[in-house]
Coordinates of C-alpha atoms and ligand atoms in Angstrom, one line a residue:
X550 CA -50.3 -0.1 132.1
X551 CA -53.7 -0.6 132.3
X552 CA -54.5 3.0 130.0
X553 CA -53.0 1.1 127.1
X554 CA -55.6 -2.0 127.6
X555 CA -57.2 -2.5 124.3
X556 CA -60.8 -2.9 123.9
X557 CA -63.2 -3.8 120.8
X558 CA -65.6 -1.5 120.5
X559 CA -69.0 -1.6 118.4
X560 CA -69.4 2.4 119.4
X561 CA -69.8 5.4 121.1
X562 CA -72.6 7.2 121.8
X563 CA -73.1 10.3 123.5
X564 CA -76.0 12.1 125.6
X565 CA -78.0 9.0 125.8
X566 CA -81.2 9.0 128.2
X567 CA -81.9 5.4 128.1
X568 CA -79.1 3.8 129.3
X569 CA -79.1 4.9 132.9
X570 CA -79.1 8.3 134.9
X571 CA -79.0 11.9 133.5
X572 CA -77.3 11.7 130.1
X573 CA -74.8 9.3 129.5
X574 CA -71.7 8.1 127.3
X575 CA -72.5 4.6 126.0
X576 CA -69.4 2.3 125.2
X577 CA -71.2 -0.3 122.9
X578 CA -68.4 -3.2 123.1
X579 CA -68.3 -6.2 120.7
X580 CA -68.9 -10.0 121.6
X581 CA -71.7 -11.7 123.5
X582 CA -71.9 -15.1 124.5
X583 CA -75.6 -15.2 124.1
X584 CA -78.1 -15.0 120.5
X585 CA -81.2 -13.4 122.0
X586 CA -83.9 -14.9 119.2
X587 CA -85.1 -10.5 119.4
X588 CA -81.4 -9.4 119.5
X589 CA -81.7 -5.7 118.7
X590 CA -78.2 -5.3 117.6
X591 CA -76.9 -8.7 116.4
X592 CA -73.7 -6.6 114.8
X593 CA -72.6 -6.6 118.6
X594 CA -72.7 -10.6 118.9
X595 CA -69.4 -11.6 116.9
X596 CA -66.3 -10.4 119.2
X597 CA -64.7 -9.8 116.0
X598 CA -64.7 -7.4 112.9
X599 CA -67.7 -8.4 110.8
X600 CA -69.5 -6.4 108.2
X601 CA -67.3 -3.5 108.8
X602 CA -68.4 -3.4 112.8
X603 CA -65.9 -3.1 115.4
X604 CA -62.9 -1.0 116.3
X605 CA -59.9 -1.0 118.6
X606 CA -59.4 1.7 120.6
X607 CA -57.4 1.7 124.1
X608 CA -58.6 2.8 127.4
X609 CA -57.3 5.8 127.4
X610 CA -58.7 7.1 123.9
X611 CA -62.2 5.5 124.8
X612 CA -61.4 7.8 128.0
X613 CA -60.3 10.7 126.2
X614 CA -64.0 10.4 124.7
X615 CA -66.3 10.0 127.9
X616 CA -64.1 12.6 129.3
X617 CA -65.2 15.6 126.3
X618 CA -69.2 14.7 128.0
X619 CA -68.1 15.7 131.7
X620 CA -69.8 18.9 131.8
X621 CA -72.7 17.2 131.1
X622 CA -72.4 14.8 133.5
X623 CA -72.2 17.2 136.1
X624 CA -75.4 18.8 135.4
X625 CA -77.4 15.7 134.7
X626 CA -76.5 13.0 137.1
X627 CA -75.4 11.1 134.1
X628 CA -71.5 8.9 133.4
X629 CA -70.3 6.3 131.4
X630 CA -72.5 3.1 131.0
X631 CA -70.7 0.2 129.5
X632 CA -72.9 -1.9 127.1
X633 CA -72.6 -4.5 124.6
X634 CA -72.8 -6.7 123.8
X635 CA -71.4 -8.5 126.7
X636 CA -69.2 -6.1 128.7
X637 CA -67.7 -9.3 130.9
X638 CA -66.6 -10.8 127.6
X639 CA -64.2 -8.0 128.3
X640 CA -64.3 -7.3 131.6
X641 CA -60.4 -6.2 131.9
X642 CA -60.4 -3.3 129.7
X643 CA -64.1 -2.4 131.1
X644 CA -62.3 -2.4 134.8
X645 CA -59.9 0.2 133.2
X646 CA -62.4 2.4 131.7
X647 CA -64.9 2.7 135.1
X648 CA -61.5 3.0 137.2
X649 CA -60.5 6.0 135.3
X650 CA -63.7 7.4 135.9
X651 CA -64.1 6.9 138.8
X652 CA -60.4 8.8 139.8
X653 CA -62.7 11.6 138.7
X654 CA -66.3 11.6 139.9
X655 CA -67.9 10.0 136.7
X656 CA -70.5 7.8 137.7
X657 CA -70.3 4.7 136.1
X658 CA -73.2 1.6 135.1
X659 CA -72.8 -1.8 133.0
X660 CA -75.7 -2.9 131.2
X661 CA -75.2 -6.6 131.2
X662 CA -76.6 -10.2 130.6
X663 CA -75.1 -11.6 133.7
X664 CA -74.2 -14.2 131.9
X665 CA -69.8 -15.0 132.5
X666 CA -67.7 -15.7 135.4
X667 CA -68.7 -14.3 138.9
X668 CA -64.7 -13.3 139.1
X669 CA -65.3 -11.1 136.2
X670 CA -67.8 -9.3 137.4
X671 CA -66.7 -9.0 141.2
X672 CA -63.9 -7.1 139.9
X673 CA -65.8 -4.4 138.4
X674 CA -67.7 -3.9 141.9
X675 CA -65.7 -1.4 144.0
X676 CA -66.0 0.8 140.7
X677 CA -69.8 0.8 139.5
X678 CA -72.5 2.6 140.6
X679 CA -75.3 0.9 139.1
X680 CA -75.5 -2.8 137.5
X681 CA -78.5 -3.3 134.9
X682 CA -78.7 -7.0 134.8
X683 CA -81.3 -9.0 132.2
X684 CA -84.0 -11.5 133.1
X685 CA -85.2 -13.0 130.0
X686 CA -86.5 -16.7 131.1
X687 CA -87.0 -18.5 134.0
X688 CA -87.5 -22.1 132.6
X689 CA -83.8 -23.2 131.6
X690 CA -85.3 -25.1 128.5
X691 CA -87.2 -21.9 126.8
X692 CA -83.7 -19.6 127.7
X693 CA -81.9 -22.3 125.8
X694 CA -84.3 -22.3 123.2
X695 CA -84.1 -19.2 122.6
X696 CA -80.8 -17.2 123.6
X697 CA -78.0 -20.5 122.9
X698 CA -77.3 -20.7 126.8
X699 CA -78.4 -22.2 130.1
X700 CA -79.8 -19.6 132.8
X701 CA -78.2 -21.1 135.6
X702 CA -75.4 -19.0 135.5
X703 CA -77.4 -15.7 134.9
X704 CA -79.4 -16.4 138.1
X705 CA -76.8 -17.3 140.3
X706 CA -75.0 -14.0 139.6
X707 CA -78.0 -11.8 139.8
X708 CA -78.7 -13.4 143.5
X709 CA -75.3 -13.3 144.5
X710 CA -75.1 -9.5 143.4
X711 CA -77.9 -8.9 145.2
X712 CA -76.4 -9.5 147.9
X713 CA -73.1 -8.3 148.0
X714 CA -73.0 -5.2 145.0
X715 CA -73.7 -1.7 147.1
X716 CA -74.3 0.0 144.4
X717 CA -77.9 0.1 142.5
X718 CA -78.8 -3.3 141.2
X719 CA -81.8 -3.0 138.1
X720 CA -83.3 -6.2 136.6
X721 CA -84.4 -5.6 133.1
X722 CA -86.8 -7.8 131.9
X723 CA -87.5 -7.6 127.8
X724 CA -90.6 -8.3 126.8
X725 CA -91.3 -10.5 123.7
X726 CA -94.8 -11.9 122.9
X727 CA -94.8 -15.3 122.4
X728 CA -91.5 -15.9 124.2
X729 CA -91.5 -14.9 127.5
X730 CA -95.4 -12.7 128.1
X731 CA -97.2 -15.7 129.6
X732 CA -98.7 -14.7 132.9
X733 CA -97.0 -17.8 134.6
X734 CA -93.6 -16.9 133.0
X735 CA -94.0 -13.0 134.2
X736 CA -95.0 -14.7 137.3
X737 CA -91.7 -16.5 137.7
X738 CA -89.4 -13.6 137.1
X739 CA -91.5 -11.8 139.7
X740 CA -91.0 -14.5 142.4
X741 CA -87.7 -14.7 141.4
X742 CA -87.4 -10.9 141.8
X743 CA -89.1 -10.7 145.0
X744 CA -86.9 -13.4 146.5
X745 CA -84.3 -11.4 146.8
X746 CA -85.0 -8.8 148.7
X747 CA -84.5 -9.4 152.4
X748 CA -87.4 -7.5 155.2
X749 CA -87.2 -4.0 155.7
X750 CA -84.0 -3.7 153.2
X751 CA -85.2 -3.7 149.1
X752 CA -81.8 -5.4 147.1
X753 CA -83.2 -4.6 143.9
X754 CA -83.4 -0.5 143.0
X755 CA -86.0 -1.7 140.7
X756 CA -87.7 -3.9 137.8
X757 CA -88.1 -2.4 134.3
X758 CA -90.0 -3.9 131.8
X759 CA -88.6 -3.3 128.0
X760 CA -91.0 -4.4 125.2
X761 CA -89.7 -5.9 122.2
X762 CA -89.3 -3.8 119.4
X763 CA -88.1 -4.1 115.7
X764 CA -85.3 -1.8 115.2
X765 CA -82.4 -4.3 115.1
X766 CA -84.4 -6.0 111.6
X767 CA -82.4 -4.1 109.3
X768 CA -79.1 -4.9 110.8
X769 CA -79.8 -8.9 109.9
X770 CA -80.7 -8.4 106.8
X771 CA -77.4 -6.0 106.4
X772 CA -75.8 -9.2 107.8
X773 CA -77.0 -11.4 105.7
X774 CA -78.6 -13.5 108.7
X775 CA -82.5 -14.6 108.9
X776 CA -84.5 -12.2 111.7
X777 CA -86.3 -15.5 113.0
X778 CA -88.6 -13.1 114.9
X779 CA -90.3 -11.3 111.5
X780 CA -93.6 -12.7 112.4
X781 CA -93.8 -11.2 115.8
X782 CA -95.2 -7.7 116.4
X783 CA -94.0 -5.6 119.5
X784 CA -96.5 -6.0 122.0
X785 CA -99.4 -3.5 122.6
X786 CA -100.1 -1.3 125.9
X787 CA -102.9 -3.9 126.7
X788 CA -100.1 -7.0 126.5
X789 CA -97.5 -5.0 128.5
X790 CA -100.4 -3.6 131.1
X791 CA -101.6 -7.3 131.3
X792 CA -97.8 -8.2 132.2
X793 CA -97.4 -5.2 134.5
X794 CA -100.5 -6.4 136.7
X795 CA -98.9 -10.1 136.8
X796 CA -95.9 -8.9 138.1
X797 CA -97.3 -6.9 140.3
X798 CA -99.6 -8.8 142.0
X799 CA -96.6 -11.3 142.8
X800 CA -94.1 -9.2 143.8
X801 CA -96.0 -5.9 145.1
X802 CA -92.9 -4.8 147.4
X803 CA -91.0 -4.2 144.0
X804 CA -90.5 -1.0 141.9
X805 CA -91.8 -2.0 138.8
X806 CA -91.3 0.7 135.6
X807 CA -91.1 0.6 131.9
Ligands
LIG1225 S1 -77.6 -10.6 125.5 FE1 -78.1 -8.6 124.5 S2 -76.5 -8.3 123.0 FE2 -76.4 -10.5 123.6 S3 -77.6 -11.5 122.1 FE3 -79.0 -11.1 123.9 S4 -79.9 -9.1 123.4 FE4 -78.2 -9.4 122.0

C-alpha cells in the first residue's frame, strides 16, 4: 500500500514563501546525486543518517503533516513542495505523497535538479502542479567540475519537460561568482532557455535567478567537510543586474525574476 511507502526525510517545514506559491509545506528529503561546489545544505547530500540528519517517516505520517497546513493552503494558493536534496532519488514515495494530495485539492511542486531517470520523473507528472527545475552550467566540463556530474542528462529532461509537463515549468538558475556569472555563460542558459519555447505558446512559466549565498557554511563545518567556496562572496546587486541584462538581452520573450 503505497501510504505505508517509507521515505528519508532531512525535514519538514511549514509556512514557507520561497519554495513556490502562497505558503507551503516543504518535505526536505535526503540524498542527491549531485555535490554543488555552493551546496547550501550539504546535510541533505548523503541518502543516509549522517551527523544526526535524516528520519524515516511513511507516507502517510509525512501526510498527516502537510495535511495540519490545509487551511492555509486554501487561503494562500500555497501545497506541498517536495525538495531535497534530490526528490527522484526517491521518486516512489514522493509519487505517494503528491498523489495523496492531490485526492484532496493540495497543490503540489518538486524543486529539483533534473538530474535522474526521465521514467522517474514522468511518473510524478499527472500529479504536480509546478516543476522547479535547476540550470547551473551549460558547458558539461565546468558542471562536472563543479557539481560531480555530466549535464547532459539535466538538459535533456528539462527540454523534454518542456514539452510534454502541463503543469508550470520554472528554471532556477543560482548564481555563483566565479562559477557560472560570466556574460557568455548567462548567455548560454538564456539561449538554452529561449529555445524552448515554441511561437505564440511560452513552455517555460518563468526564469528565476537565485544568488549565491553563505548560509549552508556552518553546516560543513558541523560536518566536518571543507566549504571549498570560503573565498567567494555572494554577488552584489551590480553583479546580479549585470547578469539580469545578459539574460535579457538573449532571451527577451522570457519572464526573468529573482
Ligand atoms: S543539487 Fe541541490 S541539494 Fe544537490 S548538491 Fe546541488 S545544491 Fe545541493
Amino acid at each position: 500500500m503505497t501510504d505505508e511507502i517509507s521515505g528519508r526525510i532531512l525535514r519538514i517545514a511549514k509556512g514557507s514563501i520561497h519554495d513556490g506559491d502562497g505558503l507551503r509545506t516543504v518535505v526536505f528529503l535526503k540524498g542527491c546525486p549531485l555535490r554543488c561546489a555552493w551546496c547550501a545544505s550539504p546535510e541533505s547530500q548523503d541518502a543516509g543518517y549522517s551527523h544526526g540528519y535524516g528520519q524515516n517517516m511513511t507516507a502517510a505520517e509525512v501526510f498527516r503533516e502537510i495535511a495540519k497546513e490545509e487551511i492555509f493552503y486554501f487561503h494562500s494558493g500555497g501545497g506541498l513542495t517536495i525538495s531535497g536534496g534530490e526528490p527522484l532519488m526517491q521518486a516512489d514515495f514522493s509519487l505517494a505523497l503528491i498523489r495523496q494530495c492531490k485526492k484532496v485539492g493540495i497543490n503540489t511542486a518538486i524543486e529539483t535538479s533534473a538530474y535522474g531517470d526521465y521514467s522517474a520523473i514522468e511518473k510524478l507528472l499527472p500529479y504536480l502542479d509546478v516543476i522547479y527545475a535547476d540550470l547551473k552550467l551549460m558547458d558539461e566540463q565546468q558542471h562536472i567540475e563543479q557539481t560531480g556530474v555530466s549535464n547532459k542528462t539535466i538538459l535533456a529532461n528539462i527540454r523534454r519537460l518542456a514539452g510534454e509537463f502541463r503543469g508550470k515549468l520554472r528554471v532556477r538558475i543560482p548564481l555563483v561568482p566565479s562559477i557560472n556569472m560570466e556574460d557568455e555563460q548567462v548567455m548560454a542558459a538564456a539561449e538554452f532557455c529561449q529555445s524552448l519555447e515554441r511561437p505564440g505558446f511560452s513552455r517555460l512559466d518563468f526564469v528565476e535567478f537565485l544568488p549565491y549565498h553563505k548560509l549552508g557554511v556552518d553546516t560543513y563545518r558541523k560536518l566536518g567537510r571543507e566549504f571549498l567556496l570560503g573565498g567567494i562572496m555572494p554577488p552584489g546587486k551590480e553583479a546580479v543586474e549585470k547578469a539580469k541584462r545578459a539574460f535579457k538581452e538573449t532571451a527577451p520573450g522570457i519572464k526573468l525574476i529573482h
